[in-house]
Amino acid sequence: MAILNNRLSPSAYAEHFQDIHPPFETLDAALVEANRCLFCYDAPCTKLCPTSIDVPKFIKQIATGNVRGSAHTILSANIMGAGCSKVCPVEKLCEGACVFNLMHEPPINIARLQRYSTEKAMAARWPLFTRKPPTGKRVAVVGAGPAGLSCAHALSREGIDVTLYEREPKGGGLMTYGIAAYKVTPEFCEEEVQYILSLGGVTIQYEQTLGANLTLETLQAQYDAVYLAFGVGQARQLNIPGEALEGVVDALSFIYQLRAEGFSAVPVGDKVAVIGMGMTAIDAATQARRLGASEVTLVYRRTQDEMPCTQHELDIAKLDGCQVIWLAAPSEVLGLDGKVQQLVCERMELGEPDASGRRSPKPTGETFAMHVDMVIKAAGQEPFGALVSNLSLAHKQGRVQVADKTRTNLPGVFAGGDCVNGGREVVDAVQAGKDGAASILIYLAGSHS
Amino acid sequence: MADLSTDFLGIRSPNPFWLASAPPTDKIINVMRALDAGWGGVVWKTLGSQVKNVSSRYSSVNYGSKRMMGFNNIELISDRPLHLNLREITEVVKRYPDRAMIVSLMADNDRASWHTLIRQCEDAGAMGFELNFGCPHGMTERGMGAAVGQDPEIAKMVVEWVMEKATIPVITKLTPNVHSVVPTARASVEGGSNALSLINTIQSVTGVDLDTLVPNPYVAGKSVYGGYCGPAVKPIALKMLTTVAQDPLTSTVPISGIGGISTWRDAVEFMLLGATTVQICTAAMTHGFRIIEDLCEGMSNWMDEKGFVHTRDFVGKSVPNITHWEDLDINYHHIAHINQDKCIHCGLCYIACEDTSHQSIRLDRGNPYNTYTIIEEECVGCNLCQLVCPVADCITMVEQRVSPEYVNWKEWQRRGLPLNDH
């Protein structure tokens, strides 16, 4: 047992990480699906989309051959509609609400149709949006992830000059750095960011970290308003003995490395335990398998009924051969020569519902050990608590507190996305960016008068 | 087991499904394939004046994922040498004596040409003739086809020429490119025609290519009006059929129904409205001759279910059920009912009624599913909600008579009963 990189041949990597949801190859294929759509009124799919994409309209537009109009319909509601078509958990959003489910028929493949139109738009670089005349106003946006990009794009359309400050060398945030490669490739993310920025009016400055080489005071002084969308970044610690052993990694770093450095560069164990059952846990587990781990086991302290990932995601993990141990909480990592050898878990049982409404796990006192050489922690992310405190932002356990979904306690400073909600879907962040832009526009109009 | 065999003026066929005069009946190879597949008979593609065809010839109207919802053509009558057609007809009749062999005719516009053609076809073994008075393109410019069918006087004259010579049954095929088919139908029967068939194709432009800006079908940068057929024309054909089936004179002769018949259901509908046999083309051109299997099986099963032994047992049964508007019962009323257990909350009924009808559906918003219920006092019973509903039997129309008495419009006026109630 060992943690090794470069376990597979280039062709094996390519095969393991190929697109899990292949696109419609032809217009004819898209039309078959588009024509199934009933064109519902006040459609349930639209209602369950956090960005309220007019789904029946964009599908009808594909059916009429107005693909450009279709892309405009999607992207005017969700500027990251291309990426969202690949990463959204549609089975609990639009497709989960499709009325065909009520007929026990397969729902309309909304994501795939959305991908069809938006990829056409990206490939041809259709200029679907134009900027209003310059207002002379300037806004700084911190974080070029989905929330920041969405906010910047919406502001630029209104004639506001935006500067985006991004910590990483690439834009896209967790879309670029935190999602399984078989869903969306880093190259695609880069193209999507470029397409969004092709509107103009948005300057992006990379490797600018708030609290390090960038201060909020400077931004407040130099800009008419500031939008904070710096996300969450830190993996939640397990706080158990042995966590510092070599071979214990956090899922975000694991996925980050995979996306930043390429498949063959990423070391992976032979027998891997993944702690958690969220989307990131699934992404880490499936990709550990695809990188060549022979055994991957997901460990979760509650049951399938309480798991944060969707059934669809769990199915992907199971189809990849990942094992699942329900009702088990890690209690200690045992090692030899500083390297992981075993993960000790305590068996749990479900007690009363907790604040989230889910039944909370209680220890039974019974323990068991698993022989593993790698432990990937995916038990959630923590907000940048220290940063938020240092910025004098009102917060709740590190999550920035906002009024009207957008306004912080500091005048002219707005916030949204993961840094406010603690970490949700890309599509939620895009909507937060739209909300932020709307609030900033009102604020700028008021300060102008 | 129902008996599908038909007797049309002594022309027998094992089922009522004939292939209409069209490209599928142009030559022996197609016709034999059709008869081997089980078709009851054919109407051989129109023989007569010698012509030259162009390329291309067809175009269609697609609807949603459905192709060939409507179909048109600018092809003329047979462009093969007459002697070849006649030789093949003889061969087919010899090989398939139990199938109907009707030959469609369109001779040049003089008595002698018709007489010669009739003699040649009878000698070849034709069992009946169908006079093509309906072709809407190409031949009309030469005073043939629809040019004949659109003028009852000329039609009658040509039928009389034909009847002077023909010794086998003669069917006159009617053009729909008139305000009513009845005058020509009557003139043809008065001229001696033994039977009628309808409809021929409808003059049409199926569409315009949005890149070249040339309408379809394309011939070297130009197009012409083509003859429209296929599923889209069925309702028009059924209406025209009914007018002939209801007319005191034309209803005395048998009718062969044509126009967008694709399934056994369509065929049954044509027969219920007065057709003894039906003719099919576009459905075969869309899917091939194999459709004959379900045409026969479907009709047979339906007949068994309904207790009809012979096709003649139901031919014309629905003709009396189409009446005049002024004879409709004004006291009949029905209103929509939505079965909430079947409703999938698509909202199609609501938006159709709210935007374009009588605002008779109540919307209670939910997330994500709204609830839709009928406001009974507002519903006029128009059927629109039921028609747009994608779920079978989710919306039903429930009878709620205004009063038990039958009162029609004439009586309503006579009694001075109130108007404008909505």
PDB file of C-alpha atoms in Angstrom, chain A residues 28 31-32 35 38-44 47-48 96-99 102-103, chain B residues 64-65 67 344-348 350-351 363 365-370 372 390:
ATOM      1  CA  ASP A  28     -31.736  16.531 -34.635  1.00  0.00           C
ATOM      2  CA  LEU A  31     -34.884  18.497 -31.325  1.00  0.00           C
ATOM      3  CA  VAL A  32     -36.235  15.093 -30.333  1.00  0.00           C
ATOM      4  CA  ASN A  35     -40.094  18.620 -28.851  1.00  0.00           C
ATOM      5  CA  LEU A  38     -44.826  20.456 -22.957  1.00  0.00           C
ATOM      6  CA  PHE A  39     -44.046  24.189 -22.671  1.00  0.00           C
ATOM      7  CA  CYS A  40     -45.661  24.430 -19.240  1.00  0.00           C
ATOM      8  CA  TYR A  41     -47.117  27.687 -18.009  1.00  0.00           C
ATOM      9  CA  ASP A  42     -45.613  29.078 -14.771  1.00  0.00           C
ATOM     10  CA  ALA A  43     -43.346  26.111 -15.116  1.00  0.00           C
ATOM     11  CA  PRO A  44     -42.219  24.102 -12.087  1.00  0.00           C
ATOM     12  CA  LYS A  47     -39.589  27.879 -10.202  1.00  0.00           C
ATOM     13  CA  LEU A  48     -37.017  25.456  -8.831  1.00  0.00           C
ATOM     14  CA  GLY A  96     -36.694  17.096 -10.450  1.00  0.00           C
ATOM     15  CA  ALA A  97     -39.675  19.425 -10.854  1.00  0.00           C
ATOM     16  CA  CYS A  98     -40.460  18.471 -14.474  1.00  0.00           C
ATOM     17  CA  VAL A  99     -44.117  17.511 -14.724  1.00  0.00           C
ATOM     18  CA  LEU A 102     -45.695  13.070 -12.220  1.00  0.00           C
ATOM     19  CA  MET A 103     -46.551  10.918 -15.239  1.00  0.00           C
TER      20      MET A 103
ATOM     21  CA  GLY B  64     -42.657  19.287 -33.910  1.00  0.00           C
ATOM     22  CA  SER B  65     -40.847  15.989 -34.190  1.00  0.00           C
ATOM     23  CA  ARG B  67     -42.216  14.723 -40.302  1.00  0.00           C
ATOM     24  CA  ILE B 344     -49.543  17.133 -13.720  1.00  0.00           C
ATOM     25  CA  HIS B 345     -49.774  20.896 -13.108  1.00  0.00           C
ATOM     26  CA  CYS B 346     -48.418  21.919 -16.508  1.00  0.00           C
ATOM     27  CA  GLY B 347     -50.754  24.917 -16.588  1.00  0.00           C
ATOM     28  CA  LEU B 348     -51.521  24.545 -20.294  1.00  0.00           C
ATOM     29  CA  TYR B 350     -55.041  27.594 -17.521  1.00  0.00           C
ATOM     30  CA  ILE B 351     -53.045  29.781 -19.879  1.00  0.00           C
ATOM     31  CA  LEU B 363     -55.039  29.185 -10.337  1.00  0.00           C
ATOM     32  CA  ARG B 365     -50.078  29.118  -6.753  1.00  0.00           C
ATOM     33  CA  GLY B 366     -47.851  26.483  -5.218  1.00  0.00           C
ATOM     34  CA  ASN B 367     -44.150  25.797  -5.199  1.00  0.00           C
ATOM     35  CA  PRO B 368     -43.392  24.318  -7.574  1.00  0.00           C
ATOM     36  CA  TYR B 369     -46.820  22.965  -8.488  1.00  0.00           C
ATOM     37  CA  ASN B 370     -49.873  25.167  -8.950  1.00  0.00           C
ATOM     38  CA  TYR B 372     -55.905  24.417 -11.294  1.00  0.00           C
ATOM     39  CA  PRO B 390     -51.406  16.362 -22.296  1.00  0.00           C
TER      40      PRO B 390
END
